[in-house]
Amino acid sequence: MAPFAILGLDHIVLRVADPARSERFYLEALGCRVVKRQEKLGLVHLDAGSALIDLLPGGEPAGNNVDHFCLWVEPFDEDAIRAHFAQLGIAVEPAKQRFGAEGTGPSIYLRDPDGNGIELKGPAAA
């Protein structure tokens, strides 16, 4: 047994091919905001609720930079989510009930410009 408990996602680091394009995606499509930049590394830290998404130059488009990461979102209104991403020209899969850290609830998958998978997950059914 580990001497600690995981409380949630702290951060994820993604290697990205075009840092400016990826930053725009996370700001405009997901509503993140820049909280810090480390110019020497080209690293940008984005606020994603209680966690951070870090973008680091050096990924390959559609590469295996990461399989996917999951962000808890609320409210989970599939129609509104689909309309938002359609307006941005971003394809999303239909929502399905999937298991996560808080139980089974609705989720939807999409990909960022570098092919990294993103799961947006709503609250678990009571």
CSV table of N, CA and C in Angstrom, one decimal:
chain,number,residue,atom,x,y,z
A,1,MET,N,0.8,-1.2,0.0
A,1,MET,CA,0.0,0.0,0.0
A,1,MET,C,0.9,1.2,0.0
A,2,ALA,N,0.5,2.2,-0.9
A,2,ALA,CA,1.3,3.4,-1.0
A,2,ALA,C,1.2,4.3,0.3
A,3,PRO,N,2.2,5.0,0.6
A,3,PRO,CA,2.1,5.9,1.8
A,3,PRO,C,1.4,7.3,1.5
A,4,PHE,N,0.6,7.3,0.5
A,4,PHE,CA,-0.1,8.5,0.1
A,4,PHE,C,-1.4,8.1,-0.5
A,5,ALA,N,-2.3,9.1,-0.7
A,5,ALA,CA,-3.6,8.9,-1.4
A,5,ALA,C,-3.6,9.9,-2.6
A,6,ILE,N,-4.0,9.5,-3.7
A,6,ILE,CA,-4.2,10.3,-4.9
A,6,ILE,C,-5.5,11.1,-4.7
A,7,LEU,N,-5.4,12.4,-4.8
A,7,LEU,CA,-6.6,13.3,-4.6
A,7,LEU,C,-7.2,13.7,-5.9
A,8,GLY,N,-6.5,13.6,-7.0
A,8,GLY,CA,-7.0,14.1,-8.3
A,8,GLY,C,-5.9,14.3,-9.2
A,9,LEU,N,-6.2,14.7,-10.4
A,9,LEU,CA,-5.2,15.0,-11.4
A,9,LEU,C,-4.5,16.3,-11.0
A,10,ASP,N,-3.2,16.2,-10.9
A,10,ASP,CA,-2.4,17.4,-10.6
A,10,ASP,C,-2.0,18.1,-11.9
A,11,HIS,N,-1.3,17.4,-12.7
A,11,HIS,CA,-1.0,18.0,-14.1
A,11,HIS,C,-0.6,16.9,-15.0
A,12,ILE,N,-0.6,17.2,-16.3
A,12,ILE,CA,-0.2,16.3,-17.3
A,12,ILE,C,0.7,17.2,-18.2
A,13,VAL,N,1.8,16.6,-18.7
A,13,VAL,CA,2.7,17.3,-19.6
A,13,VAL,C,2.5,16.7,-21.0
A,14,LEU,N,2.2,17.5,-22.0
A,14,LEU,CA,2.0,17.1,-23.4
A,14,LEU,C,3.1,17.7,-24.2
A,15,ARG,N,3.8,16.8,-25.0
A,15,ARG,CA,4.8,17.3,-26.0
A,15,ARG,C,3.9,17.7,-27.2
A,16,VAL,N,4.1,18.9,-27.7
A,16,VAL,CA,3.3,19.4,-28.8
A,16,VAL,C,4.1,19.9,-30.0
A,17,ALA,N,3.7,19.6,-31.2
A,17,ALA,CA,4.4,20.0,-32.4
A,17,ALA,C,4.4,21.5,-32.6
A,18,ASP,N,3.3,22.2,-32.4
A,18,ASP,CA,3.1,23.6,-32.6
A,18,ASP,C,2.5,24.2,-31.3
A,19,PRO,N,3.4,24.7,-30.5
A,19,PRO,CA,3.0,25.2,-29.2
A,19,PRO,C,1.9,26.3,-29.3
A,20,ALA,N,2.0,27.3,-30.2
A,20,ALA,CA,1.0,28.3,-30.3
A,20,ALA,C,-0.3,27.8,-30.7
A,21,ARG,N,-0.4,26.8,-31.6
A,21,ARG,CA,-1.6,26.2,-32.1
A,21,ARG,C,-2.3,25.4,-30.9
A,22,SER,N,-1.4,24.7,-30.2
A,22,SER,CA,-2.0,23.9,-29.0
A,22,SER,C,-2.5,24.8,-27.9
A,23,GLU,N,-1.7,25.9,-27.7
A,23,GLU,CA,-2.2,26.9,-26.6
A,23,GLU,C,-3.5,27.4,-27.0
A,24,ARG,N,-3.7,27.9,-28.3
A,24,ARG,CA,-5.0,28.4,-28.7
A,24,ARG,C,-6.1,27.4,-28.5
A,25,PHE,N,-5.8,26.1,-28.9
A,25,PHE,CA,-6.8,25.0,-28.7
A,25,PHE,C,-7.3,25.0,-27.3
A,26,TYR,N,-6.4,24.9,-26.3
A,26,TYR,CA,-6.7,24.7,-24.9
A,26,TYR,C,-7.4,25.9,-24.3
A,27,LEU,N,-7.0,27.1,-24.8
A,27,LEU,CA,-7.6,28.3,-24.3
A,27,LEU,C,-9.0,28.5,-24.9
A,28,GLU,N,-9.2,28.4,-26.2
A,28,GLU,CA,-10.4,28.6,-26.9
A,28,GLU,C,-11.4,27.5,-26.8
A,29,ALA,N,-11.0,26.2,-27.0
A,29,ALA,CA,-11.9,25.1,-27.0
A,29,ALA,C,-12.2,24.6,-25.7
A,30,LEU,N,-11.3,24.6,-24.7
A,30,LEU,CA,-11.6,24.1,-23.4
A,30,LEU,C,-11.7,25.1,-22.3
A,31,GLY,N,-11.4,26.3,-22.6
A,31,GLY,CA,-11.5,27.4,-21.6
A,31,GLY,C,-10.4,27.5,-20.6
A,32,CYS,N,-9.3,26.9,-20.8
A,32,CYS,CA,-8.1,27.0,-19.9
A,32,CYS,C,-7.6,28.4,-19.9
A,33,ARG,N,-6.7,28.7,-19.0
A,33,ARG,CA,-6.0,30.0,-19.0
A,33,ARG,C,-4.6,29.7,-18.6
A,34,VAL,N,-3.7,30.6,-19.1
A,34,VAL,CA,-2.3,30.5,-18.9
A,34,VAL,C,-2.1,31.0,-17.4
A,35,VAL,N,-1.3,30.2,-16.6
A,35,VAL,CA,-1.0,30.6,-15.3
A,35,VAL,C,0.5,30.9,-15.1
A,36,LYS,N,1.3,30.3,-16.0
A,36,LYS,CA,2.7,30.5,-15.9
A,36,LYS,C,3.4,30.1,-17.2
A,37,ARG,N,4.5,30.8,-17.5
A,37,ARG,CA,5.3,30.4,-18.6
A,37,ARG,C,6.8,30.3,-18.2
A,38,GLN,N,7.4,29.2,-18.7
A,38,GLN,CA,8.9,29.1,-18.5
A,38,GLN,C,9.5,29.2,-19.8
A,39,GLU,N,9.9,30.4,-20.2
A,39,GLU,CA,10.3,30.8,-21.5
A,39,GLU,C,11.6,30.0,-21.9
A,40,LYS,N,12.5,29.7,-21.0
A,40,LYS,CA,13.7,29.0,-21.3
A,40,LYS,C,13.4,27.6,-21.9
A,41,LEU,N,12.4,27.0,-21.3
A,41,LEU,CA,12.0,25.7,-21.8
A,41,LEU,C,10.9,25.7,-22.9
A,42,GLY,N,10.3,26.8,-23.1
A,42,GLY,CA,9.2,26.9,-24.0
A,42,GLY,C,7.9,26.3,-23.4
A,43,LEU,N,7.9,26.2,-22.1
A,43,LEU,CA,6.8,25.5,-21.4
A,43,LEU,C,5.8,26.4,-20.9
A,44,VAL,N,4.5,26.1,-21.2
A,44,VAL,CA,3.4,26.9,-20.7
A,44,VAL,C,2.5,26.0,-19.8
A,45,HIS,N,2.1,26.6,-18.7
A,45,HIS,CA,1.3,25.9,-17.7
A,45,HIS,C,-0.1,26.5,-17.8
A,46,LEU,N,-1.1,25.6,-18.1
A,46,LEU,CA,-2.5,26.0,-18.3
A,46,LEU,C,-3.4,25.5,-17.1
A,47,ASP,N,-4.2,26.4,-16.6
A,47,ASP,CA,-5.2,26.1,-15.5
A,47,ASP,C,-6.3,25.2,-16.1
A,48,ALA,N,-6.5,24.1,-15.5
A,48,ALA,CA,-7.6,23.2,-15.9
A,48,ALA,C,-8.3,22.8,-14.7
A,49,GLY,N,-9.0,23.7,-14.0
A,49,GLY,CA,-9.7,23.5,-12.8
A,49,GLY,C,-8.7,23.3,-11.7
A,50,SER,N,-8.7,22.1,-11.0
A,50,SER,CA,-7.8,21.8,-9.9
A,50,SER,C,-6.5,21.2,-10.4
A,51,ALA,N,-6.3,21.1,-11.7
A,51,ALA,CA,-5.1,20.5,-12.2
A,51,ALA,C,-4.5,21.5,-13.3
A,52,LEU,N,-3.3,21.1,-13.8
A,52,LEU,CA,-2.7,21.9,-14.8
A,52,LEU,C,-2.4,21.0,-16.0
A,53,ILE,N,-2.5,21.6,-17.2
A,53,ILE,CA,-2.1,21.0,-18.4
A,53,ILE,C,-0.8,21.7,-18.9
A,54,ASP,N,0.3,21.1,-19.0
A,54,ASP,CA,1.6,21.7,-19.4
A,54,ASP,C,1.8,21.4,-20.8
A,55,LEU,N,2.2,22.4,-21.6
A,55,LEU,CA,2.5,22.2,-23.0
A,55,LEU,C,4.0,22.4,-23.2
A,56,LEU,N,4.7,21.4,-23.8
A,56,LEU,CA,6.1,21.5,-24.0
A,56,LEU,C,6.4,21.2,-25.4
A,57,PRO,N,7.2,22.0,-26.1
A,57,PRO,CA,7.5,21.8,-27.5
A,57,PRO,C,8.2,20.5,-27.7
A,58,GLY,N,8.0,19.9,-28.9
A,58,GLY,CA,8.7,18.7,-29.2
A,58,GLY,C,7.9,17.5,-29.6
A,59,GLY,N,6.6,17.6,-29.6
A,59,GLY,CA,5.8,16.5,-30.0
A,59,GLY,C,5.7,16.3,-31.5
A,60,GLU,N,5.2,15.2,-31.9
A,60,GLU,CA,5.0,14.9,-33.3
A,60,GLU,C,3.5,14.9,-33.6
A,61,PRO,N,3.0,15.5,-34.6
A,61,PRO,CA,1.6,15.5,-34.9
A,61,PRO,C,1.1,14.1,-35.0
A,62,ALA,N,-0.1,13.8,-34.3
A,62,ALA,CA,-0.7,12.5,-34.3
A,62,ALA,C,0.2,11.5,-33.7
A,63,GLY,N,1.2,11.9,-32.9
A,63,GLY,CA,2.1,11.0,-32.3
A,63,GLY,C,1.5,10.3,-31.0
A,64,ASN,N,2.3,9.6,-30.4
A,64,ASN,CA,1.9,8.9,-29.1
A,64,ASN,C,2.4,9.7,-27.9
A,65,ASN,N,2.1,11.0,-27.9
A,65,ASN,CA,2.6,11.8,-26.8
A,65,ASN,C,1.9,11.5,-25.5
A,66,VAL,N,0.7,11.0,-25.6
A,66,VAL,CA,-0.1,10.5,-24.4
A,66,VAL,C,-1.3,9.8,-25.0
A,67,ASP,N,-1.9,8.8,-24.3
A,67,ASP,CA,-3.1,8.2,-24.8
A,67,ASP,C,-4.3,9.1,-24.7
A,68,HIS,N,-4.6,9.4,-23.5
A,68,HIS,CA,-5.7,10.4,-23.2
A,68,HIS,C,-5.6,10.8,-21.8
A,69,PHE,N,-6.2,11.9,-21.5
A,69,PHE,CA,-6.4,12.3,-20.1
A,69,PHE,C,-7.9,12.7,-19.9
A,70,CYS,N,-8.3,12.6,-18.7
A,70,CYS,CA,-9.7,12.9,-18.5
A,70,CYS,C,-9.9,14.1,-17.6
A,71,LEU,N,-10.8,15.0,-18.0
A,71,LEU,CA,-11.1,16.2,-17.2
A,71,LEU,C,-12.6,16.1,-16.7
A,72,TRP,N,-12.8,16.3,-15.4
A,72,TRP,CA,-14.1,16.3,-14.9
A,72,TRP,C,-14.8,17.6,-15.3
A,73,VAL,N,-16.0,17.6,-15.9
A,73,VAL,CA,-16.7,18.8,-16.3
A,73,VAL,C,-18.1,18.8,-15.8
A,74,GLU,N,-18.6,20.0,-15.5
A,74,GLU,CA,-19.9,20.1,-15.0
A,74,GLU,C,-20.4,21.5,-15.4
A,75,PRO,N,-21.6,21.6,-15.9
A,75,PRO,CA,-22.6,20.5,-16.2
A,75,PRO,C,-22.2,19.8,-17.4
A,76,PHE,N,-22.7,18.6,-17.6
A,76,PHE,CA,-22.5,17.8,-18.7
A,76,PHE,C,-23.7,17.8,-19.6
A,77,ASP,N,-23.7,18.7,-20.5
A,77,ASP,CA,-24.9,18.8,-21.5
A,77,ASP,C,-24.3,18.4,-22.8
A,78,GLU,N,-24.6,17.2,-23.3
A,78,GLU,CA,-24.0,16.7,-24.5
A,78,GLU,C,-24.3,17.6,-25.7
A,79,ASP,N,-25.5,18.1,-25.8
A,79,ASP,CA,-25.9,18.9,-27.0
A,79,ASP,C,-25.0,20.2,-27.0
A,80,ALA,N,-24.9,20.8,-25.8
A,80,ALA,CA,-24.1,22.1,-25.7
A,80,ALA,C,-22.7,21.8,-26.0
A,81,ILE,N,-22.1,20.7,-25.5
A,81,ILE,CA,-20.7,20.3,-25.7
A,81,ILE,C,-20.5,20.1,-27.2
A,82,ARG,N,-21.4,19.3,-27.8
A,82,ARG,CA,-21.2,19.0,-29.2
A,82,ARG,C,-21.3,20.3,-30.1
A,83,ALA,N,-22.2,21.2,-29.8
A,83,ALA,CA,-22.4,22.4,-30.5
A,83,ALA,C,-21.1,23.3,-30.4
A,84,HIS,N,-20.6,23.3,-29.2
A,84,HIS,CA,-19.4,24.2,-28.9
A,84,HIS,C,-18.2,23.7,-29.8
A,85,PHE,N,-18.0,22.4,-29.8
A,85,PHE,CA,-16.9,21.9,-30.6
A,85,PHE,C,-17.1,21.9,-32.1
A,86,ALA,N,-18.4,21.7,-32.5
A,86,ALA,CA,-18.8,21.8,-33.9
A,86,ALA,C,-18.5,23.2,-34.4
A,87,GLN,N,-18.8,24.2,-33.6
A,87,GLN,CA,-18.5,25.6,-34.0
A,87,GLN,C,-17.0,25.9,-34.2
A,88,LEU,N,-16.2,25.1,-33.5
A,88,LEU,CA,-14.7,25.2,-33.6
A,88,LEU,C,-14.1,24.3,-34.7
A,89,GLY,N,-15.0,23.5,-35.3
A,89,GLY,CA,-14.5,22.5,-36.3
A,89,GLY,C,-13.8,21.3,-35.7
A,90,ILE,N,-14.1,21.0,-34.5
A,90,ILE,CA,-13.5,19.9,-33.8
A,90,ILE,C,-14.4,18.7,-33.7
A,91,ALA,N,-14.0,17.6,-34.2
A,91,ALA,CA,-14.8,16.4,-34.1
A,91,ALA,C,-14.9,15.8,-32.7
A,92,VAL,N,-16.0,15.3,-32.3
A,92,VAL,CA,-16.2,14.6,-31.0
A,92,VAL,C,-17.0,13.4,-31.3
A,93,GLU,N,-16.7,12.4,-30.4
A,93,GLU,CA,-17.4,11.1,-30.5
A,93,GLU,C,-18.7,11.3,-29.7
A,94,PRO,N,-19.7,10.5,-30.0
A,94,PRO,CA,-21.0,10.5,-29.2
A,94,PRO,C,-20.7,10.2,-27.7
A,95,ALA,N,-21.4,10.8,-26.8
A,95,ALA,CA,-21.2,10.5,-25.4
A,95,ALA,C,-21.6,9.1,-25.1
A,96,LYS,N,-20.9,8.5,-24.1
A,96,LYS,CA,-21.2,7.1,-23.6
A,96,LYS,C,-21.1,7.2,-22.1
A,97,GLN,N,-21.6,6.2,-21.4
A,97,GLN,CA,-21.4,6.0,-20.0
A,97,GLN,C,-20.1,5.3,-19.8
A,98,ARG,N,-19.2,5.9,-19.1
A,98,ARG,CA,-17.9,5.2,-18.8
A,98,ARG,C,-17.6,5.3,-17.4
A,99,PHE,N,-16.7,4.4,-16.9
A,99,PHE,CA,-16.3,4.4,-15.6
A,99,PHE,C,-15.1,5.3,-15.4
A,100,GLY,N,-15.1,6.0,-14.2
A,100,GLY,CA,-14.0,6.9,-13.9
A,100,GLY,C,-13.7,6.9,-12.4
A,101,ALA,N,-12.9,7.8,-11.9
A,101,ALA,CA,-12.6,7.9,-10.5
A,101,ALA,C,-13.7,8.0,-9.6
A,102,GLU,N,-14.8,8.7,-10.0
A,102,GLU,CA,-16.0,8.9,-9.2
A,102,GLU,C,-17.1,8.0,-9.5
A,103,GLY,N,-16.9,7.0,-10.4
A,103,GLY,CA,-18.0,6.1,-10.8
A,103,GLY,C,-18.3,6.2,-12.2
A,104,THR,N,-19.4,5.6,-12.6
A,104,THR,CA,-19.9,5.7,-14.0
A,104,THR,C,-20.7,6.9,-14.3
A,105,GLY,N,-20.4,7.6,-15.4
A,105,GLY,CA,-21.1,8.8,-15.8
A,105,GLY,C,-20.8,9.0,-17.3
A,106,PRO,N,-21.5,10.1,-17.8
A,106,PRO,CA,-21.3,10.4,-19.2
A,106,PRO,C,-20.0,10.9,-19.5
A,107,SER,N,-19.5,10.6,-20.7
A,107,SER,CA,-18.2,11.1,-21.1
A,107,SER,C,-18.2,11.2,-22.7
A,108,ILE,N,-17.3,12.1,-23.1
A,108,ILE,CA,-17.2,12.3,-24.6
A,108,ILE,C,-15.7,12.4,-24.9
A,109,TYR,N,-15.3,11.9,-26.0
A,109,TYR,CA,-13.9,12.0,-26.4
A,109,TYR,C,-13.7,12.9,-27.6
A,110,LEU,N,-12.5,13.6,-27.6
A,110,LEU,CA,-12.1,14.4,-28.7
A,110,LEU,C,-10.5,14.3,-28.7
A,111,ARG,N,-9.9,14.9,-29.7
A,111,ARG,CA,-8.5,15.0,-29.8
A,111,ARG,C,-8.0,16.4,-30.0
A,112,ASP,N,-6.8,16.7,-29.4
A,112,ASP,CA,-6.3,18.0,-29.6
A,112,ASP,C,-5.5,18.1,-30.9
A,113,PRO,N,-4.9,19.2,-31.3
A,113,PRO,CA,-4.2,19.3,-32.6
A,113,PRO,C,-3.1,18.3,-32.8
A,114,ASP,N,-2.5,17.8,-31.7
A,114,ASP,CA,-1.4,16.8,-31.8
A,114,ASP,C,-1.8,15.4,-31.7
A,115,GLY,N,-3.2,15.1,-31.7
A,115,GLY,CA,-3.7,13.8,-31.6
A,115,GLY,C,-3.8,13.2,-30.2
A,116,ASN,N,-3.6,14.0,-29.2
A,116,ASN,CA,-3.7,13.6,-27.8
A,116,ASN,C,-5.2,13.4,-27.5
A,117,GLY,N,-5.6,12.3,-26.9
A,117,GLY,CA,-7.0,12.1,-26.6
A,117,GLY,C,-7.4,12.8,-25.3
A,118,ILE,N,-8.6,13.4,-25.4
A,118,ILE,CA,-9.1,14.1,-24.2
A,118,ILE,C,-10.5,13.5,-24.0
A,119,GLU,N,-10.7,13.1,-22.7
A,119,GLU,CA,-12.1,12.7,-22.3
A,119,GLU,C,-12.7,13.7,-21.4
A,120,LEU,N,-13.9,14.2,-21.7
A,120,LEU,CA,-14.6,15.1,-20.8
A,120,LEU,C,-15.6,14.3,-20.1
A,121,LYS,N,-15.6,14.3,-18.8
A,121,LYS,CA,-16.5,13.4,-18.0
A,121,LYS,C,-17.4,14.2,-17.1
A,122,GLY,N,-18.7,13.8,-17.2
A,122,GLY,CA,-19.6,14.5,-16.3
A,122,GLY,C,-19.7,13.7,-15.0
A,123,PRO,N,-20.6,14.2,-14.1
A,123,PRO,CA,-20.8,13.6,-12.8
A,123,PRO,C,-21.3,12.1,-12.9
A,124,ALA,N,-20.8,11.3,-11.9
A,124,ALA,CA,-21.3,9.9,-11.9
A,124,ALA,C,-22.7,9.9,-11.5
A,125,ALA,N,-23.4,8.9,-12.0
A,125,ALA,CA,-24.8,8.7,-11.7
A,125,ALA,C,-24.9,8.4,-10.2
A,126,ALA,N,-25.9,8.9,-9.6
A,126,ALA,CA,-26.1,8.7,-8.1
A,126,ALA,C,-26.6,7.3,-7.8
